[in-house]
Amino acid sequence: MSRSRPPAITLKIPSLHDSTLLATRIYMPDDLLGTESDIHEISSRQRRDSWCAHKRLAVIAHPYAPLGGSFNDHVVLNVVDVLLEQQWIVGTFNFRGAPGSEGKTSWTGKPEVGDYKAVVGGLVGFVDSLGKEPLPLENSHASESPQHNKQAQPSDDTDTKALELLLAGYSYGSLITSHLPSYEDLAQEVDLALEKSAEYRTCMAGLRGSGQGWGLKNTEGQKCGLLQISGVKTRANHLLISPLLPPVSAFLTFSMFSSPVSSIMSEEFGTTKRGKVLILHGDSDVFTSLAKYRKWKKTWMISPEGSNTITEREVIEIIEAGHFWIETGAMDQLRSAIKGWVAGLT
């Protein structure tokens, strides 16, 4: 069962698609939390610095909003719990049209991909800034200039270990997750948005500033420096839970599948460099038959000839589990599978 730990930070992030504001939550692991009396003490700083040596960030996308999907979904919250236990920072958000977010659910899925990209960019900026010293106010005015950020380089040459990034989704959320570009391309889109969108630039500055000041005192009068995320050394991995296959996936995203689009779930996936991928599904999914899952898996697990993929792919079929993971023991199996796989990412 989910412990329903409250998020440490709640905010709204503008979408890269059209600046639609998205309700977002950031959950912090125990190593980065403290009581009201000790959060600013030396022990808190030491825990933060220790965690920063092995930075881990996960972002989880929820099911279809018109059918009640949101970041309050019980599967999403259980995944949050599992990752917090493994000392990951976890971000969840509501797509456009879900409670707390602006706009309406699209019929193409493309705006939702822009939603996901924006949240990933902002949270990478937040996590990358943890443990870095803020710039004095008088030396930080240049950071607000888009041109300055375009030319800027990573601010800390000592950061040699890659940020472990886990891009996850459940049901409709897995469909959107599967259409995210590679992290390198995503980061470039985020950096372009920082140049063009004052709203997104302000949001990123706030997130980076929050990261730099986390667990510290006397941060007033200081600002973050670099806003860009292209210079953040990152290793992206993917977790898809109860992914949707045609015809359901095609019905929910008409236009996205009417033209060639790279997808983790597609046969063309083998030609694109990715990190590790884990797909979890039950054997009694109401939206996708077991026979269809198994037929798809046979094709998907074969890398095309001449492929330069570095992807490690795994599909786990969980017995007596449906799409909603409410059967006896189903959630425990799901949590156990995620815990074991995540342990191998760091």
Short mmCIF file of C-alpha atoms in Angstrom, two decimals:
data_model
loop_
_atom_site.label_atom_id
_atom_site.label_comp_id
_atom_site.label_asym_id
_atom_site.label_seq_id
_atom_site.Cartn_x
_atom_site.Cartn_y
_atom_site.Cartn_z
CA MET A 1 0.00 0.00 0.00
CA SER A 2 1.12 3.55 -0.68
CA ARG A 3 2.26 5.55 2.33
CA SER A 4 1.01 8.72 0.63
CA ARG A 5 3.95 10.84 1.77
CA PRO A 6 3.20 14.50 1.04
CA PRO A 7 5.31 16.20 -1.63
CA ALA A 8 8.08 18.49 -0.46
CA ILE A 9 7.42 21.01 -3.24
CA THR A 10 4.32 21.83 -5.26
CA LEU A 11 4.43 24.19 -8.22
CA LYS A 12 3.18 24.76 -11.76
CA ILE A 13 5.45 24.35 -14.77
CA PRO A 14 4.61 25.84 -18.21
CA SER A 15 4.42 23.29 -21.01
CA LEU A 16 6.96 23.43 -23.81
CA HIS A 17 4.06 23.01 -26.23
CA ASP A 18 2.14 26.19 -25.43
CA SER A 19 2.98 27.34 -21.86
CA THR A 20 -0.11 25.64 -20.40
CA LEU A 21 0.50 25.51 -16.64
CA LEU A 22 0.90 22.00 -15.22
CA ALA A 23 0.40 21.05 -11.58
CA THR A 24 3.64 19.43 -10.44
CA ARG A 25 4.87 17.72 -7.27
CA ILE A 26 8.40 16.99 -6.11
CA TYR A 27 8.92 14.27 -3.51
CA MET A 28 12.20 14.18 -1.61
CA PRO A 29 13.81 11.01 -0.15
CA ASP A 30 14.67 10.67 3.53
CA ASP A 31 18.32 11.57 2.93
CA LEU A 32 17.21 15.02 1.81
CA LEU A 33 14.60 15.60 4.48
CA GLY A 34 14.93 16.67 8.11
CA THR A 35 12.80 17.84 10.97
CA GLU A 36 11.99 21.49 11.47
CA SER A 37 14.77 21.68 14.05
CA ASP A 38 17.58 20.03 12.11
CA ILE A 39 16.96 20.80 8.44
CA HIS A 40 19.61 23.54 8.46
CA GLU A 41 22.11 21.74 10.70
CA ILE A 42 25.45 20.29 9.58
CA SER A 43 24.01 16.77 9.57
CA SER A 44 21.42 17.87 7.01
CA ARG A 45 24.12 19.33 4.75
CA GLN A 46 26.15 16.14 5.03
CA ARG A 47 23.18 13.99 4.04
CA ARG A 48 22.53 16.27 1.09
CA ASP A 49 26.14 16.22 -0.06
CA SER A 50 26.27 12.43 0.28
CA TRP A 51 23.13 12.04 -1.82
CA CYS A 52 24.44 14.46 -4.43
CA ALA A 53 27.33 12.10 -5.14
CA HIS A 54 24.75 9.71 -6.63
CA LYS A 55 21.94 11.89 -7.95
CA ARG A 56 18.75 10.07 -8.93
CA LEU A 57 15.61 11.59 -10.44
CA ALA A 58 12.40 9.92 -11.62
CA VAL A 59 9.41 11.49 -13.36
CA ILE A 60 6.13 9.54 -13.52
CA ALA A 61 3.21 10.17 -15.89
CA HIS A 62 -0.38 9.27 -14.98
CA PRO A 63 -3.31 7.55 -16.79
CA TYR A 64 -5.84 9.19 -19.12
CA ALA A 65 -7.25 12.35 -17.54
CA PRO A 66 -10.79 12.18 -19.05
CA LEU A 67 -11.23 8.83 -17.28
CA GLY A 68 -10.05 10.20 -13.93
CA GLY A 69 -6.30 9.80 -14.31
CA SER A 70 -4.07 12.12 -12.30
CA PHE A 71 -0.98 12.14 -10.11
CA ASN A 72 -3.22 10.83 -7.30
CA ASP A 73 -3.62 7.48 -9.07
CA HIS A 74 -2.81 4.60 -6.71
CA VAL A 75 -0.33 2.99 -9.12
CA VAL A 76 1.53 6.28 -9.55
CA LEU A 77 1.67 6.78 -5.78
CA ASN A 78 2.95 3.25 -5.20
CA VAL A 79 5.74 3.80 -7.71
CA VAL A 80 6.56 7.05 -5.91
CA ASP A 81 6.85 5.11 -2.64
CA VAL A 82 9.12 2.43 -4.08
CA LEU A 83 11.48 5.01 -5.57
CA LEU A 84 11.56 7.13 -2.40
CA GLU A 85 12.59 4.02 -0.47
CA GLN A 86 15.51 3.72 -2.89
CA GLN A 87 16.46 7.38 -2.24
CA TRP A 88 15.27 8.83 -5.55
CA ILE A 89 13.84 12.29 -5.96
CA VAL A 90 10.48 11.75 -7.66
CA GLY A 91 8.44 14.17 -9.72
CA THR A 92 4.80 13.71 -10.70
CA PHE A 93 2.61 16.07 -12.67
CA ASN A 94 -0.86 16.39 -14.12
CA PHE A 95 -1.15 16.55 -17.89
CA ARG A 96 -3.26 19.33 -19.38
CA GLY A 97 -6.91 18.74 -18.56
CA ALA A 98 -6.23 16.91 -15.29
CA PRO A 99 -7.15 18.55 -11.93
CA GLY A 100 -4.95 21.53 -11.09
CA SER A 101 -3.55 21.89 -14.60
CA GLU A 102 -4.81 24.22 -17.29
CA GLY A 103 -6.13 23.27 -20.73
CA LYS A 104 -7.85 20.18 -22.07
CA THR A 105 -6.68 16.71 -23.01
CA SER A 106 -5.70 16.61 -26.69
CA TRP A 107 -6.67 14.03 -29.31
CA THR A 108 -3.14 13.73 -30.64
CA GLY A 109 -0.90 13.28 -27.60
CA LYS A 110 1.60 15.77 -29.01
CA PRO A 111 0.77 18.56 -26.52
CA GLU A 112 1.12 16.03 -23.69
CA VAL A 113 4.59 15.10 -24.93
CA GLY A 114 5.41 18.81 -24.63
CA ASP A 115 4.00 18.74 -21.09
CA TYR A 116 6.27 15.86 -20.11
CA LYS A 117 9.35 17.48 -21.67
CA ALA A 118 8.80 20.68 -19.70
CA VAL A 119 8.56 18.86 -16.38
CA VAL A 120 11.64 16.75 -17.09
CA GLY A 121 13.62 19.86 -17.99
CA GLY A 122 12.60 21.76 -14.88
CA LEU A 123 13.26 18.87 -12.52
CA VAL A 124 16.63 18.08 -14.08
CA GLY A 125 17.55 21.71 -13.44
CA PHE A 126 16.40 21.41 -9.83
CA VAL A 127 18.31 18.18 -9.14
CA ASP A 128 21.43 19.35 -10.99
CA SER A 129 21.55 22.42 -8.74
CA LEU A 130 21.48 20.47 -5.48
CA GLY A 131 24.76 20.86 -3.65
CA LYS A 132 25.96 23.76 -5.80
CA GLU A 133 26.67 27.14 -4.27
CA PRO A 134 24.37 29.97 -5.41
CA LEU A 135 25.92 33.01 -7.07
CA PRO A 136 25.95 36.31 -5.16
CA LEU A 137 23.21 38.58 -6.42
CA GLU A 138 25.60 41.13 -7.92
CA ASN A 139 27.31 38.45 -10.01
CA SER A 140 24.20 36.68 -11.21
CA HIS A 141 22.39 39.25 -13.35
CA ALA A 142 23.86 37.81 -16.52
CA SER A 143 22.15 34.48 -15.86
CA GLU A 144 18.83 36.06 -16.74
CA SER A 145 19.98 36.74 -20.28
CA PRO A 146 19.02 34.06 -22.82
CA GLN A 147 22.17 34.84 -24.83
CA HIS A 148 24.30 34.35 -21.73
CA ASN A 149 22.78 30.95 -21.17
CA LYS A 150 23.25 30.01 -24.80
CA GLN A 151 27.00 30.44 -24.43
CA ALA A 152 27.28 29.13 -20.88
CA GLN A 153 29.03 25.94 -19.86
CA PRO A 154 28.30 23.58 -16.97
CA SER A 155 28.99 25.46 -13.76
CA ASP A 156 30.71 22.69 -11.82
CA ASP A 157 33.57 20.83 -13.50
CA THR A 158 33.76 18.41 -10.58
CA ASP A 159 30.42 16.82 -11.49
CA THR A 160 31.67 13.69 -13.23
CA LYS A 161 28.99 11.16 -12.26
CA ALA A 162 25.93 11.11 -14.48
CA LEU A 163 22.50 11.93 -13.14
CA GLU A 164 20.39 8.77 -13.21
CA LEU A 165 17.12 9.80 -14.85
CA LEU A 166 14.09 7.50 -14.90
CA LEU A 167 11.26 8.44 -17.24
CA ALA A 168 8.19 6.46 -16.24
CA GLY A 169 4.55 6.21 -17.14
CA TYR A 170 1.50 4.11 -16.36
CA SER A 171 -1.23 3.29 -18.90
CA TYR A 172 -1.81 6.43 -21.01
CA GLY A 173 1.20 7.91 -19.23
CA SER A 174 3.36 5.11 -20.63
CA LEU A 175 2.09 5.92 -24.11
CA ILE A 176 3.27 9.51 -23.80
CA THR A 177 6.53 8.43 -22.14
CA SER A 178 7.26 6.08 -25.04
CA HIS A 179 7.18 9.01 -27.47
CA LEU A 180 9.71 11.18 -25.65
CA PRO A 181 12.84 11.89 -27.68
CA SER A 182 16.30 10.94 -26.51
CA TYR A 183 17.51 12.96 -23.54
CA GLU A 184 19.99 14.83 -25.74
CA ASP A 185 17.22 16.02 -28.05
CA LEU A 186 14.91 16.78 -25.14
CA ALA A 187 17.59 18.89 -23.45
CA GLN A 188 18.11 20.91 -26.62
CA GLU A 189 14.38 21.61 -26.82
CA VAL A 190 14.40 22.75 -23.19
CA ASP A 191 17.34 25.06 -23.82
CA LEU A 192 15.55 26.53 -26.84
CA ALA A 193 12.48 27.14 -24.69
CA LEU A 194 14.67 28.95 -22.16
CA GLU A 195 15.66 31.36 -24.91
CA LYS A 196 12.18 31.92 -26.28
CA SER A 197 9.85 31.70 -23.27
CA ALA A 198 10.10 34.16 -20.39
CA GLU A 199 7.63 32.03 -18.41
CA TYR A 200 9.72 28.90 -18.72
CA ARG A 201 12.93 30.79 -18.03
CA THR A 202 11.46 32.21 -14.82
CA CYS A 203 10.27 28.76 -13.78
CA MET A 204 13.69 27.20 -14.39
CA ALA A 205 15.45 29.96 -12.47
CA GLY A 206 13.13 29.31 -9.53
CA LEU A 207 13.70 25.56 -9.61
CA ARG A 208 17.48 25.88 -9.86
CA GLY A 209 17.44 28.40 -7.04
CA SER A 210 15.36 26.06 -4.89
CA GLY A 211 17.82 23.26 -5.60
CA GLN A 212 20.83 25.34 -4.63
CA GLY A 213 19.15 26.46 -1.43
CA TRP A 214 17.71 23.13 -0.38
CA GLY A 215 18.60 22.35 3.22
CA LEU A 216 20.63 25.54 3.62
CA LYS A 217 19.96 28.86 5.30
CA ASN A 218 20.92 32.42 4.45
CA THR A 219 20.19 32.04 0.74
CA GLU A 220 18.36 35.34 0.42
CA GLY A 221 19.99 37.74 -2.00
CA GLN A 222 21.45 34.94 -4.08
CA LYS A 223 20.45 33.58 -7.46
CA CYS A 224 21.20 30.57 -9.62
CA GLY A 225 23.68 30.81 -12.47
CA LEU A 226 23.37 28.53 -15.50
CA LEU A 227 19.82 27.65 -16.57
CA GLN A 228 20.54 25.28 -19.46
CA ILE A 229 20.40 21.51 -19.00
CA SER A 230 22.25 20.33 -22.13
CA GLY A 231 25.48 20.34 -20.15
CA VAL A 232 24.06 18.07 -17.44
CA LYS A 233 25.62 14.63 -17.78
CA THR A 234 22.59 12.35 -17.72
CA ARG A 235 21.80 8.68 -18.24
CA ALA A 236 18.11 8.25 -19.08
CA ASN A 237 16.19 5.01 -18.51
CA HIS A 238 12.52 4.14 -19.04
CA LEU A 239 9.83 2.35 -17.04
CA LEU A 240 6.51 1.59 -18.76
CA ILE A 241 3.69 0.06 -16.73
CA SER A 242 0.66 -1.50 -18.46
CA PRO A 243 1.58 0.08 -21.81
CA LEU A 244 -1.20 0.47 -24.36
CA LEU A 245 -0.94 -1.25 -27.73
CA PRO A 246 -3.13 -0.68 -30.81
CA PRO A 247 -6.03 -0.24 -31.28
CA VAL A 248 -6.41 1.48 -27.89
CA SER A 249 -3.22 3.52 -28.27
CA ALA A 250 -4.22 4.63 -31.76
CA PHE A 251 -7.68 5.68 -30.56
CA LEU A 252 -6.22 7.92 -27.84
CA THR A 253 -3.64 9.56 -30.10
CA PHE A 254 -4.99 9.68 -33.65
CA SER A 255 -2.49 12.08 -35.20
CA MET A 256 0.60 10.84 -33.38
CA PHE A 257 0.37 7.46 -35.07
CA SER A 258 -0.65 8.76 -38.48
CA SER A 259 2.92 9.76 -39.28
CA PRO A 260 6.29 8.13 -38.55
CA VAL A 261 7.20 8.92 -34.93
CA SER A 262 9.94 7.24 -32.94
CA SER A 263 8.49 5.27 -30.04
CA ILE A 264 10.00 3.01 -27.45
CA MET A 265 7.17 0.59 -28.16
CA SER A 266 7.71 0.52 -31.92
CA GLU A 267 9.87 -1.82 -33.97
CA GLU A 268 11.96 1.18 -35.03
CA PHE A 269 13.03 1.69 -31.42
CA GLY A 270 16.10 -0.49 -31.93
CA THR A 271 17.73 2.14 -34.13
CA THR A 272 17.73 4.80 -31.41
CA LYS A 273 20.19 4.93 -28.54
CA ARG A 274 18.45 4.76 -25.17
CA GLY A 275 19.23 3.63 -21.67
CA LYS A 276 17.68 0.62 -19.96
CA VAL A 277 13.99 -0.07 -20.48
CA LEU A 278 11.66 -2.10 -18.26
CA ILE A 279 8.10 -2.90 -19.32
CA LEU A 280 5.70 -4.37 -16.78
CA HIS A 281 2.27 -5.73 -17.61
CA GLY A 282 -0.24 -8.13 -16.13
CA ASP A 283 -1.46 -11.31 -17.79
CA SER A 284 -5.09 -10.20 -17.46
CA ASP A 285 -5.00 -6.66 -18.85
CA VAL A 286 -8.48 -5.60 -19.95
CA PHE A 287 -7.11 -3.28 -22.68
CA THR A 288 -4.44 -5.54 -24.16
CA SER A 289 -4.70 -9.31 -24.38
CA LEU A 290 -1.88 -11.52 -23.20
CA ALA A 291 -1.52 -12.96 -26.70
CA LYS A 292 -1.07 -9.47 -28.14
CA TYR A 293 1.56 -8.56 -25.53
CA ARG A 294 3.50 -11.74 -26.24
CA LYS A 295 3.33 -11.30 -30.01
CA TRP A 296 4.55 -7.71 -29.71
CA LYS A 297 7.38 -8.76 -27.36
CA LYS A 298 8.82 -11.25 -29.85
CA THR A 299 9.33 -8.49 -32.41
CA TRP A 300 10.33 -5.75 -29.99
CA MET A 301 13.12 -7.72 -28.31
CA ILE A 302 14.98 -8.21 -31.61
CA SER A 303 17.44 -5.44 -32.49
CA PRO A 304 17.46 -4.56 -36.22
CA GLU A 305 20.55 -5.55 -38.19
CA GLY A 306 23.16 -2.80 -38.05
CA SER A 307 21.53 -1.15 -35.04
CA ASN A 308 23.76 1.01 -32.82
CA THR A 309 21.39 0.78 -29.88
CA ILE A 310 22.85 0.41 -26.40
CA THR A 311 19.48 -0.38 -24.92
CA GLU A 312 18.98 -3.16 -22.39
CA ARG A 313 15.35 -4.21 -22.73
CA GLU A 314 13.31 -6.30 -20.33
CA VAL A 315 9.64 -7.26 -20.25
CA ILE A 316 8.13 -8.72 -17.09
CA GLU A 317 4.75 -10.42 -17.24
CA ILE A 318 3.06 -10.56 -13.84
CA ILE A 319 0.65 -13.41 -13.17
CA GLU A 320 -2.92 -12.71 -12.07
CA ALA A 321 -2.58 -8.97 -12.52
CA GLY A 322 -4.84 -6.70 -14.53
CA HIS A 323 -4.48 -3.22 -15.97
CA PHE A 324 -5.39 -1.51 -12.70
CA TRP A 325 -3.27 -3.68 -10.36
CA ILE A 326 -6.05 -4.21 -7.83
CA GLU A 327 -5.94 -8.01 -7.72
CA THR A 328 -4.70 -9.69 -4.55
CA GLY A 329 -0.91 -9.58 -4.51
CA ALA A 330 -0.64 -7.74 -7.84
CA MET A 331 0.64 -4.47 -6.40
CA ASP A 332 3.18 -6.28 -4.21
CA GLN A 333 4.57 -8.03 -7.30
CA LEU A 334 4.69 -4.76 -9.21
CA ARG A 335 6.54 -2.98 -6.40
CA SER A 336 9.00 -5.86 -6.01
CA ALA A 337 9.79 -5.92 -9.73
CA ILE A 338 10.41 -2.17 -9.83
CA LYS A 339 12.55 -2.26 -6.69
CA GLY A 340 14.78 -5.00 -8.05
CA TRP A 341 15.22 -3.37 -11.44
CA VAL A 342 15.89 0.12 -10.07
CA ALA A 343 18.59 -1.27 -7.80
CA GLY A 344 20.58 -2.12 -10.92
CA LEU A 345 20.48 1.43 -12.28
CA THR A 346 22.83 2.98 -9.72
#
